[in-house]
Tab-separated table of N, CA and C in Angstrom:
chain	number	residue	atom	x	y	z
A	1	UNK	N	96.290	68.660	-40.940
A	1	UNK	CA	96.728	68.124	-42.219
A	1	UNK	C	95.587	68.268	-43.216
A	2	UNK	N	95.606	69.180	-44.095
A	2	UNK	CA	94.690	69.273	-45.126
A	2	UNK	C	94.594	67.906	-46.357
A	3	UNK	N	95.856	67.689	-46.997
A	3	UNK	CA	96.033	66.635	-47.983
A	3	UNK	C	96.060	65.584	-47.801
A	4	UNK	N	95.325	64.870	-47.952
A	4	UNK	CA	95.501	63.487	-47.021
A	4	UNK	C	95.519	62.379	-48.005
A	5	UNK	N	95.498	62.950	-49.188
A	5	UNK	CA	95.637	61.737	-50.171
A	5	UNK	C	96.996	61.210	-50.366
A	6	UNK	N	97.131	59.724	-50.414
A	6	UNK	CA	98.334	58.826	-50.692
A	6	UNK	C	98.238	58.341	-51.849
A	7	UNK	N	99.473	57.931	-52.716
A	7	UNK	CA	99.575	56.897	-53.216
A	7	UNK	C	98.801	55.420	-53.330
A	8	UNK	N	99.427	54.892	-53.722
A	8	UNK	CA	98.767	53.357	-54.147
A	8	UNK	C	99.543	52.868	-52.559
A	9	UNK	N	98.827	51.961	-52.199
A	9	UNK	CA	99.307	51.347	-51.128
A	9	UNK	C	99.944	50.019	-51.580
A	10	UNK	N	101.236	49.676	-50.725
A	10	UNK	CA	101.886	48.183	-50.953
A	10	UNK	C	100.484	47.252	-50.407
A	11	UNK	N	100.235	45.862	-50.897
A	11	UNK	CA	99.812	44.798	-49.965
A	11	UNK	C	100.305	44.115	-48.823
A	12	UNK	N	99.871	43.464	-47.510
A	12	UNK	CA	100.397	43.697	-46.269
A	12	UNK	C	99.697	44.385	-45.631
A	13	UNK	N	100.585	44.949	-44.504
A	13	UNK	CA	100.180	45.751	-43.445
A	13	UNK	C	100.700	46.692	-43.536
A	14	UNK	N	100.134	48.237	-43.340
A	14	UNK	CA	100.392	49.345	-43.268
A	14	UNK	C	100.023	49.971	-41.966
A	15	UNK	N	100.949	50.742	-41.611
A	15	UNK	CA	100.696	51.165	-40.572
A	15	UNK	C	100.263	52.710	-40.528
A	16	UNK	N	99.408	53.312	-39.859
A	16	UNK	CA	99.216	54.767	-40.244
A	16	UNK	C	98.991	55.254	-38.553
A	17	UNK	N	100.306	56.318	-38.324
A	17	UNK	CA	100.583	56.547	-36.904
A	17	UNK	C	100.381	57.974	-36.767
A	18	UNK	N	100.246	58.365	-35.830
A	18	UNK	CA	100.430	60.248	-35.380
A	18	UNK	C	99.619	60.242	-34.278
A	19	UNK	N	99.972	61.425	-33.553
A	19	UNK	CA	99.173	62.425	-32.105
A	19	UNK	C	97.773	62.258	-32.780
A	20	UNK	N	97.015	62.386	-31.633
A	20	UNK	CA	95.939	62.835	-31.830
A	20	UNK	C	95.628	63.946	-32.668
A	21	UNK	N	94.077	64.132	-33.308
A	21	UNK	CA	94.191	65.338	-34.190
A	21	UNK	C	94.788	65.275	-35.714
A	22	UNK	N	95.954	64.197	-35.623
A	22	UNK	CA	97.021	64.487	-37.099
A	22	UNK	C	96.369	63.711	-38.183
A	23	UNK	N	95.319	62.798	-38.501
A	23	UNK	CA	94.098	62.844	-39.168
A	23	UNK	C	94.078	61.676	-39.474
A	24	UNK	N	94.239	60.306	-38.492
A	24	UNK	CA	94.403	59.063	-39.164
A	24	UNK	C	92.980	58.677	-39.171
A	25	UNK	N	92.470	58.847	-38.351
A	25	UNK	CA	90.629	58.406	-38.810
A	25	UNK	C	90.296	58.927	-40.071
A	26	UNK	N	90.310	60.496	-40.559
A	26	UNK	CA	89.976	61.274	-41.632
A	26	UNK	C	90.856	60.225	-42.987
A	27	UNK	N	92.323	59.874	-42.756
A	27	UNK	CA	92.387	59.087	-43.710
A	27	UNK	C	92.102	58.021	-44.267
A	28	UNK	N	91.682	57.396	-43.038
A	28	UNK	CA	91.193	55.348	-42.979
A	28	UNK	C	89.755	56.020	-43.440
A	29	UNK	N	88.939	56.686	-43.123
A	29	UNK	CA	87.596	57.042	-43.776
A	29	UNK	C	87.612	57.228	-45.158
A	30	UNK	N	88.867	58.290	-45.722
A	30	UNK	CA	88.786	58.152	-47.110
A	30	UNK	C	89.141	57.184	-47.814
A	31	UNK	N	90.176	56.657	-47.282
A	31	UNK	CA	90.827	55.267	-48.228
A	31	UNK	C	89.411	54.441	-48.180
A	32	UNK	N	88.375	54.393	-47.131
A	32	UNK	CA	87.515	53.281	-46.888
A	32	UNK	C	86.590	53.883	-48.073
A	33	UNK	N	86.347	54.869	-48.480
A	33	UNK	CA	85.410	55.172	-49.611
A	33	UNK	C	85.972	54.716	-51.037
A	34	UNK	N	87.122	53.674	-51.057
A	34	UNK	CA	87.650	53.413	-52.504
A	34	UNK	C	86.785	52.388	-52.751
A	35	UNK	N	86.460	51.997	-54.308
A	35	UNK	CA	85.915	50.473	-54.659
A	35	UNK	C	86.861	49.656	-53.810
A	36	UNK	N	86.049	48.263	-53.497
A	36	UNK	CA	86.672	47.177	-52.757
A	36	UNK	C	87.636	47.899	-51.461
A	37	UNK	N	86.821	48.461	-50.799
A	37	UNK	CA	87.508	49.105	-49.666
A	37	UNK	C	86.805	48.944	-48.141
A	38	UNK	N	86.966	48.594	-47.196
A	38	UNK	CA	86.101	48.536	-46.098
A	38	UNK	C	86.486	49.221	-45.092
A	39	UNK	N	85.797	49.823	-44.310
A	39	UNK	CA	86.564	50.964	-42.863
A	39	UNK	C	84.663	51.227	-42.558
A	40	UNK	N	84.715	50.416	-40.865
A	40	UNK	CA	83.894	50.565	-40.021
A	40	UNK	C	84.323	51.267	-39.171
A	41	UNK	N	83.791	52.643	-38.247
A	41	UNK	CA	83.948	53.026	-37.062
A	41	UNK	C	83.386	51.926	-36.096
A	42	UNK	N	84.535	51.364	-35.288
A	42	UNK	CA	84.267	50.411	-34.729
A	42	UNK	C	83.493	51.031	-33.273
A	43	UNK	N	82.995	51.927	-32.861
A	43	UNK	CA	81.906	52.067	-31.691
A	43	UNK	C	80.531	51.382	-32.545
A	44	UNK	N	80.614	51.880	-33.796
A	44	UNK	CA	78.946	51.468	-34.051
A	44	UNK	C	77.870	52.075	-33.764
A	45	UNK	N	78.315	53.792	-33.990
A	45	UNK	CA	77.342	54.601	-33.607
A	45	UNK	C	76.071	54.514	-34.518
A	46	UNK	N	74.817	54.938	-33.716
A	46	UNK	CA	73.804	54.953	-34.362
A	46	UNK	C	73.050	53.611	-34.500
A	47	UNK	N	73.644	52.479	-34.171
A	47	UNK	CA	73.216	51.038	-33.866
A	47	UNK	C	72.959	50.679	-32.668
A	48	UNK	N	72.520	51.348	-32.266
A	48	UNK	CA	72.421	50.979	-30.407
A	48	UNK	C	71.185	49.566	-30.514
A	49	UNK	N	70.331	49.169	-31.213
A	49	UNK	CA	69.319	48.294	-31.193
A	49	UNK	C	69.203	47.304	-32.240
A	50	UNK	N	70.601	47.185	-33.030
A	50	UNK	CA	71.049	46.566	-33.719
A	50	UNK	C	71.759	45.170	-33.032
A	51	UNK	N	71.235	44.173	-33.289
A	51	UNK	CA	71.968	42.687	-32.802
A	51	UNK	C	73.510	42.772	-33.677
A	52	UNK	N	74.540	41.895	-33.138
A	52	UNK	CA	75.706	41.457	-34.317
A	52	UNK	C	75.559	41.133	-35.488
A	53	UNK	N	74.043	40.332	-35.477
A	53	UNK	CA	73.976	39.869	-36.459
A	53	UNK	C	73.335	40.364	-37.846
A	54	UNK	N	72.410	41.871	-37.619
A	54	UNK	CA	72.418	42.688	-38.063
A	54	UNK	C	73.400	43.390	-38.393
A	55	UNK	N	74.576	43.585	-37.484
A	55	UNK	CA	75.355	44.593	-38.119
A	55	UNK	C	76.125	43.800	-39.389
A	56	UNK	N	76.642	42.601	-38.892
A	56	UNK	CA	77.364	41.809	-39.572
A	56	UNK	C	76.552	41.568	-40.889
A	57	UNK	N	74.987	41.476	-41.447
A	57	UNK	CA	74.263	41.474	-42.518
A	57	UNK	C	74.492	42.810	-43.153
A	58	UNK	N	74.469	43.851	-42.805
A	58	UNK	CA	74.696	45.165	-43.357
A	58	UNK	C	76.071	44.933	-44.397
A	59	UNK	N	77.068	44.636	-43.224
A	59	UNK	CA	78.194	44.717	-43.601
A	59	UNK	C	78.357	43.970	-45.026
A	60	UNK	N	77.761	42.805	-44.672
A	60	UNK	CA	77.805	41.240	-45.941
A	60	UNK	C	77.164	41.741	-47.181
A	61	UNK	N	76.467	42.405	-47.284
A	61	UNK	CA	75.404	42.885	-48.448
A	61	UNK	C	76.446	44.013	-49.086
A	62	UNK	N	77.506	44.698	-48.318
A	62	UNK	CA	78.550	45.261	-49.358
A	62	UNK	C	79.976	44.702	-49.884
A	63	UNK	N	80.315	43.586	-49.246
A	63	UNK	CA	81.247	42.845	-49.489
A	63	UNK	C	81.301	41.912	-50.251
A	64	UNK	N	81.321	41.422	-51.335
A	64	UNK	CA	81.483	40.120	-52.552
A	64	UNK	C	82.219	39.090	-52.007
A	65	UNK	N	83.174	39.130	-51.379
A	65	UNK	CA	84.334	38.383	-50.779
A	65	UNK	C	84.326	37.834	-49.142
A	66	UNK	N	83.236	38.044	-48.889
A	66	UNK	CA	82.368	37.549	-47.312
A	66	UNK	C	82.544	36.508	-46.876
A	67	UNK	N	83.373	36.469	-45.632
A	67	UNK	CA	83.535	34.923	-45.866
A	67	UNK	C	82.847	34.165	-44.423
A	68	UNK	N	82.132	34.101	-44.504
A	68	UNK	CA	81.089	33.646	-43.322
A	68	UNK	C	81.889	32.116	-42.305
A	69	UNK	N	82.468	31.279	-42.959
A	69	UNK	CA	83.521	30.657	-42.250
A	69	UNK	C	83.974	31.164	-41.481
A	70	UNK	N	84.715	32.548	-41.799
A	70	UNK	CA	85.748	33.286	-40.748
A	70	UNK	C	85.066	34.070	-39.863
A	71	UNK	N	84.226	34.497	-39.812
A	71	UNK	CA	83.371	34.734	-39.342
A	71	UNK	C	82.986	34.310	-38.084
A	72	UNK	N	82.383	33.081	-38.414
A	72	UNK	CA	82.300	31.916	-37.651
A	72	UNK	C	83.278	31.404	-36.423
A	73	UNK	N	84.556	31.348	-37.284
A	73	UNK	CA	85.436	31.302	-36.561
A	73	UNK	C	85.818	32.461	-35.516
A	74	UNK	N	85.778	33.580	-35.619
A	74	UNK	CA	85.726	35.031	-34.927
A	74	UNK	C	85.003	34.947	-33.625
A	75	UNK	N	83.612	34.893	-34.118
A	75	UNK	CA	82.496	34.566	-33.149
A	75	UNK	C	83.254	33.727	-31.945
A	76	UNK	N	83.962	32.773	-31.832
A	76	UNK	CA	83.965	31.682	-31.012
A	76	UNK	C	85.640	32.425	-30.325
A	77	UNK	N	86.420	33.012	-31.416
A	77	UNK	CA	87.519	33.525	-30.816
A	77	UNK	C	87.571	34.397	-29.860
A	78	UNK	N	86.821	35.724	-30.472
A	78	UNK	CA	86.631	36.940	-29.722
A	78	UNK	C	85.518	36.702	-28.289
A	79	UNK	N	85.080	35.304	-28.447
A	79	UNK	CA	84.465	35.446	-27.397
A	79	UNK	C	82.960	36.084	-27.407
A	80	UNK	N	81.869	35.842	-28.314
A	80	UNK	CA	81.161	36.807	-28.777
A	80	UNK	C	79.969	35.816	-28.648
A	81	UNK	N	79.944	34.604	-29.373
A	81	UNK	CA	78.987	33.934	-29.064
A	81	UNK	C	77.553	34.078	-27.706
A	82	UNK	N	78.217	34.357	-26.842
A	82	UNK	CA	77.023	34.734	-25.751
A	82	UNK	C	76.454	35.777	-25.924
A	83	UNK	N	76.921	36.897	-26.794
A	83	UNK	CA	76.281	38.460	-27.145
A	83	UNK	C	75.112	38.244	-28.453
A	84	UNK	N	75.420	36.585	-29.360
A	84	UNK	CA	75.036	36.912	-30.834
A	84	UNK	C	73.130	37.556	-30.600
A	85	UNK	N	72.355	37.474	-29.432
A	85	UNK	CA	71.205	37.841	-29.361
A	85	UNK	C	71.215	39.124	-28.886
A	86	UNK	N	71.622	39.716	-28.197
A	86	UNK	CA	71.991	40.969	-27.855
A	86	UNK	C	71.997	41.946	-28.702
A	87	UNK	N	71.237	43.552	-27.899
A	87	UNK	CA	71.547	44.332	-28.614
A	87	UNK	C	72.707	45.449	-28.284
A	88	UNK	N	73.058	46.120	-29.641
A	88	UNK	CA	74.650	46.431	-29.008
A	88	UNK	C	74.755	47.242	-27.787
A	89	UNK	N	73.944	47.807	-27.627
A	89	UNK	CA	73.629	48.929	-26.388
A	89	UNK	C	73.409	48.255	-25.126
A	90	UNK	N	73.397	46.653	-25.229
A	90	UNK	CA	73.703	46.238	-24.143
A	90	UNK	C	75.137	45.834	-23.716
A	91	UNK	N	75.750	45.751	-24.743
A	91	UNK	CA	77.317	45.169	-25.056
A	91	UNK	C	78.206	46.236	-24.136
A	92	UNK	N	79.386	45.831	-23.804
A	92	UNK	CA	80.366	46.830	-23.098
A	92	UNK	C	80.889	47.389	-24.815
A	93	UNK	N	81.612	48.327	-24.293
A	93	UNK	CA	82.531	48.987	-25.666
A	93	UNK	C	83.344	47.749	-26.180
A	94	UNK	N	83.747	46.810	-25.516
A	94	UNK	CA	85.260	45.815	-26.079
A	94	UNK	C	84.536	45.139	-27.170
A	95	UNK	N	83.260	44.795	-26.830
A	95	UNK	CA	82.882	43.880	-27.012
A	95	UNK	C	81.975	44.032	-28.322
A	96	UNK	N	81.476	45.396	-28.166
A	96	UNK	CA	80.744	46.067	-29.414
A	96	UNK	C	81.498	46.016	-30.581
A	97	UNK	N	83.016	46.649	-30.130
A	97	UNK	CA	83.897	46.764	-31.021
A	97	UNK	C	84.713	45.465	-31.185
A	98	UNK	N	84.170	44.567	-30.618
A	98	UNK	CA	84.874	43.098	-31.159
A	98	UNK	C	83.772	42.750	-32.582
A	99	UNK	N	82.521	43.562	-32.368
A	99	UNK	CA	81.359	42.680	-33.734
A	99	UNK	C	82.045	43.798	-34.925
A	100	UNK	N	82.765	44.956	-34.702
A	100	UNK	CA	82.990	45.274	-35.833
A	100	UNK	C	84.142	44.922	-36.008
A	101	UNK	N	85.029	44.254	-35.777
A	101	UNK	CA	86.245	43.500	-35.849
A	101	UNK	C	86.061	42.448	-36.331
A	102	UNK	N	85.247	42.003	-35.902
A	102	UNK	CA	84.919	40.400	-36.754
A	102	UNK	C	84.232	40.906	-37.920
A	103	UNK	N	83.519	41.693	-38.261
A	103	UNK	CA	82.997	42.301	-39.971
A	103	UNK	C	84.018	42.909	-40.555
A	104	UNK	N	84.990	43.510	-40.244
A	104	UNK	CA	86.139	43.843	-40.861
A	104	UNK	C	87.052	42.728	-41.229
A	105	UNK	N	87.259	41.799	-40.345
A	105	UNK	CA	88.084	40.547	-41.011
A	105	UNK	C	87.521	39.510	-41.755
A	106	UNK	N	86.300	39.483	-41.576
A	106	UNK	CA	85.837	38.948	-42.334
A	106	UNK	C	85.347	39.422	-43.898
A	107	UNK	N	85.346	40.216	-43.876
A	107	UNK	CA	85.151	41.178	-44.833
A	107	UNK	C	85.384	41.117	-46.634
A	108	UNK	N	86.397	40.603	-46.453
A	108	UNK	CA	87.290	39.865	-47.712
A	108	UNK	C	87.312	41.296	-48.389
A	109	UNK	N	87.686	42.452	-48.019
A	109	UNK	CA	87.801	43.274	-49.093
A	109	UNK	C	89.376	43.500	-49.444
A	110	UNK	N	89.536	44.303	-50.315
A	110	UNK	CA	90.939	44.227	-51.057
A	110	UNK	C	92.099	45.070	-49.866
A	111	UNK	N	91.957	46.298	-49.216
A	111	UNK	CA	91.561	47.485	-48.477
A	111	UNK	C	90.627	47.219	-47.644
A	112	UNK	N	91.344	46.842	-46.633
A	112	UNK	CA	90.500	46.967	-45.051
A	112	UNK	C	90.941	48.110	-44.209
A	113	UNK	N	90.563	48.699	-43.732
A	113	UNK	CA	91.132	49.967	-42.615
A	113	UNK	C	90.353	49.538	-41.655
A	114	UNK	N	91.383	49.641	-40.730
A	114	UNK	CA	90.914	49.293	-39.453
A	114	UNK	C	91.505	50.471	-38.107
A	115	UNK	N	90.704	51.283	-37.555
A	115	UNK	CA	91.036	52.587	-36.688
A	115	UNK	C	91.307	51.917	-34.910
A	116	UNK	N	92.300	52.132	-34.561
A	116	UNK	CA	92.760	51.653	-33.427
A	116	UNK	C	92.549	50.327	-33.210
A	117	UNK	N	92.657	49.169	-33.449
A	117	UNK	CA	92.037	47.920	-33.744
A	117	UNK	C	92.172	47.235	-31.748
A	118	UNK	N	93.086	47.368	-30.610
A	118	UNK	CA	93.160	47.030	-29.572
A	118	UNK	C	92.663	47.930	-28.627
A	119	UNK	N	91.760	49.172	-28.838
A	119	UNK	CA	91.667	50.031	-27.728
A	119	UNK	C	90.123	49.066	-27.242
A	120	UNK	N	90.353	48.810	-26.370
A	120	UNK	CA	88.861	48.461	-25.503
A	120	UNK	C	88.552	47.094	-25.353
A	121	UNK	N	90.083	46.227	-25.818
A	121	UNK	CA	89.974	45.007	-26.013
A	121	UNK	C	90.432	43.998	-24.863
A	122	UNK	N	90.110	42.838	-24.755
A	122	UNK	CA	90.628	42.114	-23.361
A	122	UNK	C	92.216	41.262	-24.161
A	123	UNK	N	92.967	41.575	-23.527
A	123	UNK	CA	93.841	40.435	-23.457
A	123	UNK	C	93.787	39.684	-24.972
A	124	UNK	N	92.884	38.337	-24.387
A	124	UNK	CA	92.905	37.177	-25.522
A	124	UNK	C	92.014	37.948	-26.791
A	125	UNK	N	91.526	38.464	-26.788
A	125	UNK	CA	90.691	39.039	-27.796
A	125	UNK	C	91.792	40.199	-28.822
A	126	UNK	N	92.796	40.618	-28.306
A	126	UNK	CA	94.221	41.808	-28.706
A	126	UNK	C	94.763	40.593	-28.928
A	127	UNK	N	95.105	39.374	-29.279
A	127	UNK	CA	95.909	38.175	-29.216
A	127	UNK	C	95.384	37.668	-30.835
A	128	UNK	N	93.981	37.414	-30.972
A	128	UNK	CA	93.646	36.683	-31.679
A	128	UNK	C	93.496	37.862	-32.688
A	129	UNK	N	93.206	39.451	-32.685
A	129	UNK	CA	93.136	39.769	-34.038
A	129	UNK	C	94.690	40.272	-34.180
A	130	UNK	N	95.692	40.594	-34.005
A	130	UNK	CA	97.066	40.334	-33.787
A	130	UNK	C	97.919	39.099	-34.521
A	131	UNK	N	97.243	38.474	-34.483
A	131	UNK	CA	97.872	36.507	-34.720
A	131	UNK	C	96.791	36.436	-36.550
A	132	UNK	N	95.684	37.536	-36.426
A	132	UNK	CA	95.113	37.354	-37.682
A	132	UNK	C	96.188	38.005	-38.161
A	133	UNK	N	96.593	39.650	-38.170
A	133	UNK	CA	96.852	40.821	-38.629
A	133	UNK	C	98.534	39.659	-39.033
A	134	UNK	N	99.086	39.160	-38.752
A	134	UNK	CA	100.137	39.002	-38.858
A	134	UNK	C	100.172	37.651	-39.699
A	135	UNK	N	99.267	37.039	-40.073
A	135	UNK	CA	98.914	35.559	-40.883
A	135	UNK	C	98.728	37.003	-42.737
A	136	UNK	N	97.816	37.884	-42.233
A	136	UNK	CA	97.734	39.017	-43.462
A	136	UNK	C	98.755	39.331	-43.840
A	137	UNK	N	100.221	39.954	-43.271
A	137	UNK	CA	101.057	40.165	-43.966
A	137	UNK	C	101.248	40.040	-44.629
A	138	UNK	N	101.882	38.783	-45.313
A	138	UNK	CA	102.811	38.200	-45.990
A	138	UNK	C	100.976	38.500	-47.117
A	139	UNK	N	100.243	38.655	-46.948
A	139	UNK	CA	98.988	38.540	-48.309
A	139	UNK	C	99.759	39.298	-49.611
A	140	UNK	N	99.475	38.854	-51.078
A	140	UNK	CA	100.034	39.239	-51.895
A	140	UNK	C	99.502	40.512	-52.695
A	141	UNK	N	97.771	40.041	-52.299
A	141	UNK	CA	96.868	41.141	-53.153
A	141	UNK	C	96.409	41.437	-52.289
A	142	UNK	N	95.990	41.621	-50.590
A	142	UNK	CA	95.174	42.645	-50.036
A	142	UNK	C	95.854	43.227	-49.057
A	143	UNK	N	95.307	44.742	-48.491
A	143	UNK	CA	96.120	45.545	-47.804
A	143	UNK	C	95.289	45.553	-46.726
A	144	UNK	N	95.989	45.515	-45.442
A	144	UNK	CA	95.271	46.066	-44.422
A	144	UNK	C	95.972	47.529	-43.734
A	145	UNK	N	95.160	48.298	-43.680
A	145	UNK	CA	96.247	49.816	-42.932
A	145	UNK	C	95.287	49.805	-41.266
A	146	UNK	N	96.063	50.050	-40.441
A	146	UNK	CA	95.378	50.241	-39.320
A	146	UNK	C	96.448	51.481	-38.539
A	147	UNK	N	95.871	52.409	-38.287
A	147	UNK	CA	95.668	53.640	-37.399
A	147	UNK	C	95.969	53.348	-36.219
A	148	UNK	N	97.207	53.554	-35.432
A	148	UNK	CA	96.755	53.888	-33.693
A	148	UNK	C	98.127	54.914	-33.323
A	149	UNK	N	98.316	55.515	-32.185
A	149	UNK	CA	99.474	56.517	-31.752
A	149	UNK	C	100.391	55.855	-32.459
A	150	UNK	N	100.992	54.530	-32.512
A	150	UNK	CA	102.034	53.518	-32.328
A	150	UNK	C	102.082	53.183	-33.185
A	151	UNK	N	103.139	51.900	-34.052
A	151	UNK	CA	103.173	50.751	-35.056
A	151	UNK	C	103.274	49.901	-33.729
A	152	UNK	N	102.306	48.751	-33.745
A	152	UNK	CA	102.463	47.505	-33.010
A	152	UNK	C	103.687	46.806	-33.507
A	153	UNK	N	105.143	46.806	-32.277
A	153	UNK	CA	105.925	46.218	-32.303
A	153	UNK	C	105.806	44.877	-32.935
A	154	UNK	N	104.669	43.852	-32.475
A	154	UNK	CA	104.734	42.570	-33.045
A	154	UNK	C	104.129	42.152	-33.967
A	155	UNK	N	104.019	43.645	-34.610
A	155	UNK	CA	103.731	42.955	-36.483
A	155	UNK	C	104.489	43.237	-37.097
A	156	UNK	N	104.549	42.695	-38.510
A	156	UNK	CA	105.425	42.947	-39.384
A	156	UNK	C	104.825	43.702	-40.431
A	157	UNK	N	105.267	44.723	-40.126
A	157	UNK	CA	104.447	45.757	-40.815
A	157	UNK	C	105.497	45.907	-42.241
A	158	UNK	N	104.943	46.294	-43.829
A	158	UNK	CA	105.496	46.301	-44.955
A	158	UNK	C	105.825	48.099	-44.723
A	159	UNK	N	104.870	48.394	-44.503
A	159	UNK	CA	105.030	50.014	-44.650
A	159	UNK	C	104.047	50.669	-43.411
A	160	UNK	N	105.162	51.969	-42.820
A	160	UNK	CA	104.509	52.596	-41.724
A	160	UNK	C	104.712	54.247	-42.446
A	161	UNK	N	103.312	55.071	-42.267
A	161	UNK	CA	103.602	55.955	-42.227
A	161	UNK	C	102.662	57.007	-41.199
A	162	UNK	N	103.337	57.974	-41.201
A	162	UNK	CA	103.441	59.178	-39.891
A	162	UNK	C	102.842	60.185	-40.981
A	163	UNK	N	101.755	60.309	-39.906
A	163	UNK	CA	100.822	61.450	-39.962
A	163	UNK	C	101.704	62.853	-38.553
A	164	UNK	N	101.320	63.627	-39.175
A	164	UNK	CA	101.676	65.082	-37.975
A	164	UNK	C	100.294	65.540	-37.971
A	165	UNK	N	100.662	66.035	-36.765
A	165	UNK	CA	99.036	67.426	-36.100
A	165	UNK	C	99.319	68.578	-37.258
């Protein structure tokens, strides 16, 4: 897929689906380069000696709308609290990619993209950002689009669209 530019997006949840290859990372990357836009590759490459709490400061220093409450709250959901000294290269993948999950929701940006948001996740941890993603819906002014093969049956997604190889 060469063109990958969209429209204005509805607020809500968007869904952005296709095979492998059909370019939903390439698009959540560009939408993430708009003002008030956020999209972390949630491995966290290149941070291997980076604590959470570093990454999560990076993150805060581009966001206006940061909301360190939720945050807070994340920490204790995802189960993360025992990692906050840790560096990520000691972290399993779920768990790495739970600190950029919690900087993405916390994030307060207008445009969040979020790229496969459950691959590498346990159970209760696919529960609690799920139970967020679906409290977002109904939001009036911010969009969240998240990327995976699928539309997750148990959201209520405003708008899904299909990417091809």
């Amino acid at each position: 897929m060469d063109d990958l530019s969209i429209g204005p997006l509805p607020p809500g949840l968007v869904a952005v689906t296709g095979d492998e290859g059909s370019g939903k990372t390439r698009l959540l990357r560009r939408l993430g380069e708009r003002d008030d836009a956020l999209w972390l590759d949630l491995a966290l490459p290149g941070q291997d000696d980076a604590t959470p709490a570093q990454v999560w400061d990076a993150v805060r220093s581009r966001c206006p709308r940061w909301n360190a409450v939720l945050l807070d709250e994340l920490v204790d959901a995802l189960a993360l609290r025992p990692h906050l000294e840790k560096k990520l290269f000691m972290l399993s993948t779920g768990s790495r990619r739970k600190v950029a999950l919690a900087a993405l929701l916390a994030g307060g940006a207008t445009l969040t993209c979020i790229d496969q948001p459950f691959d590498a996740l346990d159970a209760p941890s696919g529960r609690v950002v799920r139970a967020f993603l679906a409290d977002m819906a109904g939001h009036d002014a911010r969009t969240w689009v998240v990327a995976d093969y699928e539309a997750d049956a148990r959201l209520p997604w405003t708008t899904e669209l299909r990417l091809d190889a």
